[in-house]
mmCIF file of C-alpha atoms in Angstrom:
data_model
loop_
_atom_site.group_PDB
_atom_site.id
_atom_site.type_symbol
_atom_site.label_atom_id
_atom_site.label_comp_id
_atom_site.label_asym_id
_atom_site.label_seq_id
_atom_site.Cartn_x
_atom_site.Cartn_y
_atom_site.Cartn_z
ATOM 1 C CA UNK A 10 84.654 85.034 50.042
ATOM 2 C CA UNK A 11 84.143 87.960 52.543
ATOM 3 C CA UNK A 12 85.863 91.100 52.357
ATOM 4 C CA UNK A 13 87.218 93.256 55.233
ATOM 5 C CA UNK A 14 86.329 96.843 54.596
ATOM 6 C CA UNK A 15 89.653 98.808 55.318
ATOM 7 C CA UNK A 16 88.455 100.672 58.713
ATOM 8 C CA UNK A 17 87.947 97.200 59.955
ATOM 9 C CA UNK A 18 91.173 95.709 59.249
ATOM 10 C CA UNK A 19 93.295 98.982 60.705
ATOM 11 C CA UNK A 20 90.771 98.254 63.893
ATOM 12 C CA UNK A 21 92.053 94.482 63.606
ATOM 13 C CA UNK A 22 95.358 95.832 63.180
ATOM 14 C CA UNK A 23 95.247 98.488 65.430
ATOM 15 C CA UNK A 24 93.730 95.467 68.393
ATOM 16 C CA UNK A 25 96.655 93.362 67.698
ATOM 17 C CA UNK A 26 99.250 96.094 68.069
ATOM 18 C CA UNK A 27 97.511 97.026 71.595
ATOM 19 C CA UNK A 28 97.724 93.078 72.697
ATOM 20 C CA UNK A 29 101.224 93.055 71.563
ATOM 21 C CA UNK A 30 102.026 96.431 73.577
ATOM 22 C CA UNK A 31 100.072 95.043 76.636
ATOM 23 C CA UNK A 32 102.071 91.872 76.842
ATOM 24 C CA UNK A 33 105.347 93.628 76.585
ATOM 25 C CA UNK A 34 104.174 96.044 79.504
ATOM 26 C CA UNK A 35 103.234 93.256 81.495
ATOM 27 C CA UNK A 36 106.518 91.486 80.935
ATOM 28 C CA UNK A 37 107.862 94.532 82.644
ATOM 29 C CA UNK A 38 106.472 94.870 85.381
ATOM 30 C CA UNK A 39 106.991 91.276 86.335
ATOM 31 C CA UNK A 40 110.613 92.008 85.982
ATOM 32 C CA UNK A 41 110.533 95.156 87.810
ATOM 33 C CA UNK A 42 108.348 93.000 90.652
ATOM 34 C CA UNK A 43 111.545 90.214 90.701
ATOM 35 C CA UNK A 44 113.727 92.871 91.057
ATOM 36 C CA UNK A 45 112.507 94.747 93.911
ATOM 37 C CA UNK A 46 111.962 91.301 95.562
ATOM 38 C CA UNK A 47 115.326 90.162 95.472
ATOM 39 C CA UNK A 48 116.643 93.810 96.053
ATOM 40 C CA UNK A 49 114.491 94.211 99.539
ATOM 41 C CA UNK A 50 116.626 93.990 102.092
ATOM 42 C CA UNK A 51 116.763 91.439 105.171
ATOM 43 C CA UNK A 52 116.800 91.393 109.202
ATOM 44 C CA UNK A 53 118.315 88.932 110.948
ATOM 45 C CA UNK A 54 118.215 88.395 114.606
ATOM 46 C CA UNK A 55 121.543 86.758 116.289
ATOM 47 C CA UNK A 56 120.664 83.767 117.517
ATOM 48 C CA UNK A 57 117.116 83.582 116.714
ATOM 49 C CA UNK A 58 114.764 82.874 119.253
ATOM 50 C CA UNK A 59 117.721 82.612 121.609
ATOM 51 C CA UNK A 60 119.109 86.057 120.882
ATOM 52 C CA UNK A 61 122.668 86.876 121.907
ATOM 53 C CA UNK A 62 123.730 84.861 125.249
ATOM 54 C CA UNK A 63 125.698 81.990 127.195
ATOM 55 C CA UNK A 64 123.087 80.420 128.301
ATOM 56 C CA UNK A 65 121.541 78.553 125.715
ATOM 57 C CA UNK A 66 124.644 76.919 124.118
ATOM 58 C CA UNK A 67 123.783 78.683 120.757
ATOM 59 C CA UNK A 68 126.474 78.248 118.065
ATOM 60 C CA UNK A 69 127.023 81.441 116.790
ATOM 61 C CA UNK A 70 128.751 79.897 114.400
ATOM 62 C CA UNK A 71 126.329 77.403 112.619
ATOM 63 C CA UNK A 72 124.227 79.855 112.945
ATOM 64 C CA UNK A 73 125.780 82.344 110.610
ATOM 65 C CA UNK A 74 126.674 79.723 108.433
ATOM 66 C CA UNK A 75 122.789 78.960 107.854
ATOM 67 C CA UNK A 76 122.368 82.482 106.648
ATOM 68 C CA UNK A 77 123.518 85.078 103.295
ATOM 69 C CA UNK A 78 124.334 88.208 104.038
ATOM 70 C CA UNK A 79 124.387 90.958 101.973
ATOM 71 C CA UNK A 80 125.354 94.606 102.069
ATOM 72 C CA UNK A 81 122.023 96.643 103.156
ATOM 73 C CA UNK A 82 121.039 93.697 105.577
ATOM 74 C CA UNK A 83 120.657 94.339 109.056
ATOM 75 C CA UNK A 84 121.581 92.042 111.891
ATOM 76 C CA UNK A 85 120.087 92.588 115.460
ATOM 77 C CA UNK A 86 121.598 91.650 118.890
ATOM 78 C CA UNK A 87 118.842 91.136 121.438
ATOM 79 C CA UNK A 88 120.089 90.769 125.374
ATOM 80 C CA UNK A 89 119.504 91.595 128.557
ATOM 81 C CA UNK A 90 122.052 94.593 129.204
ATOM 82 C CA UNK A 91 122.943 93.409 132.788
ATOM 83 C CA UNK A 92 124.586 90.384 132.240
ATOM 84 C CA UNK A 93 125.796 91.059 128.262
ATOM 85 C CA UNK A 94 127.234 93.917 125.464
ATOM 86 C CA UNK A 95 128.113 93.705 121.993
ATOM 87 C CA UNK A 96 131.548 95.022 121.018
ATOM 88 C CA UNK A 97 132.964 94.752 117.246
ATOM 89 C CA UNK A 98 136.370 94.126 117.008
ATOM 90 C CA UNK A 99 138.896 92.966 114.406
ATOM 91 C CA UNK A 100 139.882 89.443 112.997
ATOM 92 C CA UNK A 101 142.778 89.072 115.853
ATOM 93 C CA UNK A 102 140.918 90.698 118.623
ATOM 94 C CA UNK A 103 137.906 87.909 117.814
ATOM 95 C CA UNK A 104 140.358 85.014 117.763
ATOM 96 C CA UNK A 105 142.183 85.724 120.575
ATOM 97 C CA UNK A 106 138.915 87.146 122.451
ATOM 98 C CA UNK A 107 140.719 90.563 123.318
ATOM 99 C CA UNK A 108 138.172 93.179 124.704
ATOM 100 C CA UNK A 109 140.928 95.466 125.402
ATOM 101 C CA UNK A 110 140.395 97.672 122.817
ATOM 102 C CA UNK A 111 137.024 97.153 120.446
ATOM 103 C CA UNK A 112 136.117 99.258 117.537
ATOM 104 C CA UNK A 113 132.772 100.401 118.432
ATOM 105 C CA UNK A 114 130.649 98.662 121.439
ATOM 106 C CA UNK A 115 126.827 98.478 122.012
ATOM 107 C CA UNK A 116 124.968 98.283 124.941
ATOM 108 C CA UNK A 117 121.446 98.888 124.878
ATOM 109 C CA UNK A 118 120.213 95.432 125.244
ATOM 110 C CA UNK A 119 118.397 95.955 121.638
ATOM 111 C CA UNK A 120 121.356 96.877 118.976
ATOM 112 C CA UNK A 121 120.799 96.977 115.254
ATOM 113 C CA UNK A 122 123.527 97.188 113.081
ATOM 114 C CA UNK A 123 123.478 97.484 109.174
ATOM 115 C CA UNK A 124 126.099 96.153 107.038
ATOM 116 C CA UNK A 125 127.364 98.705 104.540
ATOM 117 C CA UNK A 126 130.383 96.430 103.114
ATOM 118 C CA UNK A 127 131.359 93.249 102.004
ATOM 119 C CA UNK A 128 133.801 91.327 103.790
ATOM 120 C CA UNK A 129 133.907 89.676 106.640
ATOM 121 C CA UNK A 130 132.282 91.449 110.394
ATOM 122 C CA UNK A 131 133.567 90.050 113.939
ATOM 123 C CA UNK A 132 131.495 90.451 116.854
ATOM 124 C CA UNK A 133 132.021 88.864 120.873
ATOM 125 C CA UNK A 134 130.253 89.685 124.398
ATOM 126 C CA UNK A 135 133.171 91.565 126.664
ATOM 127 C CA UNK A 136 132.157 90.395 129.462
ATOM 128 C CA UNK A 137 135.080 88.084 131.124
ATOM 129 C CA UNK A 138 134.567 84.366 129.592
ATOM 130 C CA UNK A 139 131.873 84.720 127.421
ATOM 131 C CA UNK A 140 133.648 85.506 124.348
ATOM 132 C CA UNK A 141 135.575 82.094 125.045
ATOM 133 C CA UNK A 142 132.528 80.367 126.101
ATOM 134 C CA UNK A 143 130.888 80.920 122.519
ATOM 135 C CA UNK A 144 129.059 84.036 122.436
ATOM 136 C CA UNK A 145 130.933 85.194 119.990
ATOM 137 C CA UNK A 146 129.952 85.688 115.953
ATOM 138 C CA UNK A 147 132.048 86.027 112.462
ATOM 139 C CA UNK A 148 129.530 86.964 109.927
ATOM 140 C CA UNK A 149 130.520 87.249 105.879
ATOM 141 C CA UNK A 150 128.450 89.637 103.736
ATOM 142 C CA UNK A 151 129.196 88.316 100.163
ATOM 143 C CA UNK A 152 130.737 89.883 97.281
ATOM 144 C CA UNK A 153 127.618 91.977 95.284
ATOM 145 C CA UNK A 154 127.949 91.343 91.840
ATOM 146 C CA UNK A 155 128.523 94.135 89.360
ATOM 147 C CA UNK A 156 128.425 96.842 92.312
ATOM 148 C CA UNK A 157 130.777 99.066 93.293
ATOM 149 C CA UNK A 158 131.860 98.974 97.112
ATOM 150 C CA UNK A 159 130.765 101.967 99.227
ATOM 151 C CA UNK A 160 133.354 103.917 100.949
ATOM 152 C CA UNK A 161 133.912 103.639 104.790
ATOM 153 C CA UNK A 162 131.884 105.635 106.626
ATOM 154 C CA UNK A 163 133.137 106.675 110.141
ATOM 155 C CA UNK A 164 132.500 104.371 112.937
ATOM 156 C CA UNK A 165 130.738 105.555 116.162
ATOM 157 C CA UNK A 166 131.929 104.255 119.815
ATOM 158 C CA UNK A 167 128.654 103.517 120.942
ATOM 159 C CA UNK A 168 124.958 103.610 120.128
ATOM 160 C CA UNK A 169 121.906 104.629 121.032
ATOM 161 C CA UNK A 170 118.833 102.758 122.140
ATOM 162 C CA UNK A 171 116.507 101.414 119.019
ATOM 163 C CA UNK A 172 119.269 103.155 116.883
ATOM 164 C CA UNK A 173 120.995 101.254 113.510
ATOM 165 C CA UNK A 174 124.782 101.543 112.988
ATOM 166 C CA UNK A 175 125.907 101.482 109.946
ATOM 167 C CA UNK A 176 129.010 99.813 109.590
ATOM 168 C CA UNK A 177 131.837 98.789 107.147
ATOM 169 C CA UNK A 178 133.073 95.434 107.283
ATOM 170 C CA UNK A 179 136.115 94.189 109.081
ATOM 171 C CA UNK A 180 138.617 94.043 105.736
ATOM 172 C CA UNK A 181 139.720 90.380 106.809
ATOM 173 C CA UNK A 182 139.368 88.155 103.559
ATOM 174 C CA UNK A 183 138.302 84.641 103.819
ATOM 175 C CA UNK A 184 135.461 81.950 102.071
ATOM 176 C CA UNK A 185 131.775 82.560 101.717
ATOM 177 C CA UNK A 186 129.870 79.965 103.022
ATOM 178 C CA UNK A 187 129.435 77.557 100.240
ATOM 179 C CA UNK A 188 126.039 77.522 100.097
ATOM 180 C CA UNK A 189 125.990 81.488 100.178
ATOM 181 C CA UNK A 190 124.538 82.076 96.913
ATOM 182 C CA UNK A 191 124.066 85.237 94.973
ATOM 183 C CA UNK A 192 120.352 86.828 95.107
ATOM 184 C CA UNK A 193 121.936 89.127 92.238
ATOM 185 C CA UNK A 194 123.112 86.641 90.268
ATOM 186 C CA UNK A 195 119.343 84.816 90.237
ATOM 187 C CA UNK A 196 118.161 88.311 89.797
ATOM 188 C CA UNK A 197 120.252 89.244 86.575
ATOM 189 C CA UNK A 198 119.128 85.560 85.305
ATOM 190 C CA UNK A 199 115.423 86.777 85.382
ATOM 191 C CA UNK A 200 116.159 89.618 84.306
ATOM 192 C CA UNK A 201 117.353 88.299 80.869
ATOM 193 C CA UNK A 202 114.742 85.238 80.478
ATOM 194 C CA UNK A 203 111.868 88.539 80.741
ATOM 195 C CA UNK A 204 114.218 90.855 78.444
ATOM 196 C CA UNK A 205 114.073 87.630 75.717
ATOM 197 C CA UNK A 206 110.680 87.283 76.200
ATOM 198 C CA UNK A 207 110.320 90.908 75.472
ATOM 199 C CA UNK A 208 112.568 90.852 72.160
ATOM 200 C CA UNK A 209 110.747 88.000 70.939
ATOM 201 C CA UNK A 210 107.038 89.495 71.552
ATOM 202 C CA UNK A 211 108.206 92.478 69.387
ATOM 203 C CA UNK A 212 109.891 89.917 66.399
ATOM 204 C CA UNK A 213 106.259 88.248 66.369
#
């Protein structure tokens, strides 16, 4: 029967040990890759292709209904500045179409404007009739889980060309699309399948 000399089996030892530690390190920065994954956040342009307009019968509504927002995202109006603007407004001013007094309005023809709150954000064209033809857009950024709302920051009247607004959302409750899904949610669920596999690497 063959006998390991002691330097060799601390080596043996010593190579396991380094395996062990590798696997645990790569474990982590899998989970750190997830993370910043799910945590990047998205653009969306109104409309799509279409952008924001009468013209091609988009439903605004379907539309937003297709997507999850979430605070950090950014949503971008594209339109030709002639014939259309962009005003916010609030919950009664979108159903009843009022342009009489908005809370902010944008008018570059190429507005970005990044949601900073959960909750639901109204937007219509002012032009006369095409808020009640359909170019108008109720968008719901979902609750984040386990995150602690940011406070209102102060809204500006206007922007400027190729700027981003930052905005808080409109405070009018009502449902999440129900397909609108947490990205958190899947995100603390990897999370703890890679911390497991981390607990049991170090009980072998």
């Amino acid at each position: 029967k063959y006998t390991y000399p002691c330097g060799a089996l601390d080596q043996i030892s010593k190579k396991k040990k380094s395996e062990r530690m590798a696997a645990r390190i790569v474990v982590a920065l899998a989970c750190m890759v997830v993370m910043l994954g799910l945590s990047k956040a998205a653009v969306y342009k109104v409309g799509d292709s279409a952008g924001w307009t009468t013209i091609a019968n988009v439903d605004y509504k379907l539309w937003a209904s297709t997507k999850t927002f979430h605070i950090g995202d950014t949503v971008l109006f594209e339109y030709n500045p002639k014939f259309h603007n962009v005003m916010r407004v609030t919950h009664a001013m979108y159903r009843s179409c009022n342009n009489s007094n908005p809370i902010s309005t944008f008018t570059t023809g190429n507005d970005s404007v990044t949601l900073t709150n959960h909750g639901h954000h109204f937007f219509f064209c002012g032009v006369p009739g095409h808020c009640m033809a359909g170019q108008k857009l109720d968008l719901n950024v979902i609750h984040p889980v386990s995150f602690t709302p940011l406070s209102d920051p102060p809204i500006s009247s206007s922007s400027s060309p190729s700027s981003t607004t930052m905005i808080p959302a409109a405070g009018v409750p009502g449902p999440s699309p129900s397909h609108a899904a947490s990205l958190s949610s899947v995100a603390a669920a990897v999370v703890s399948l890679l911390v497991s596999l981390i607990f049991a690497n170090f009980a072998s």
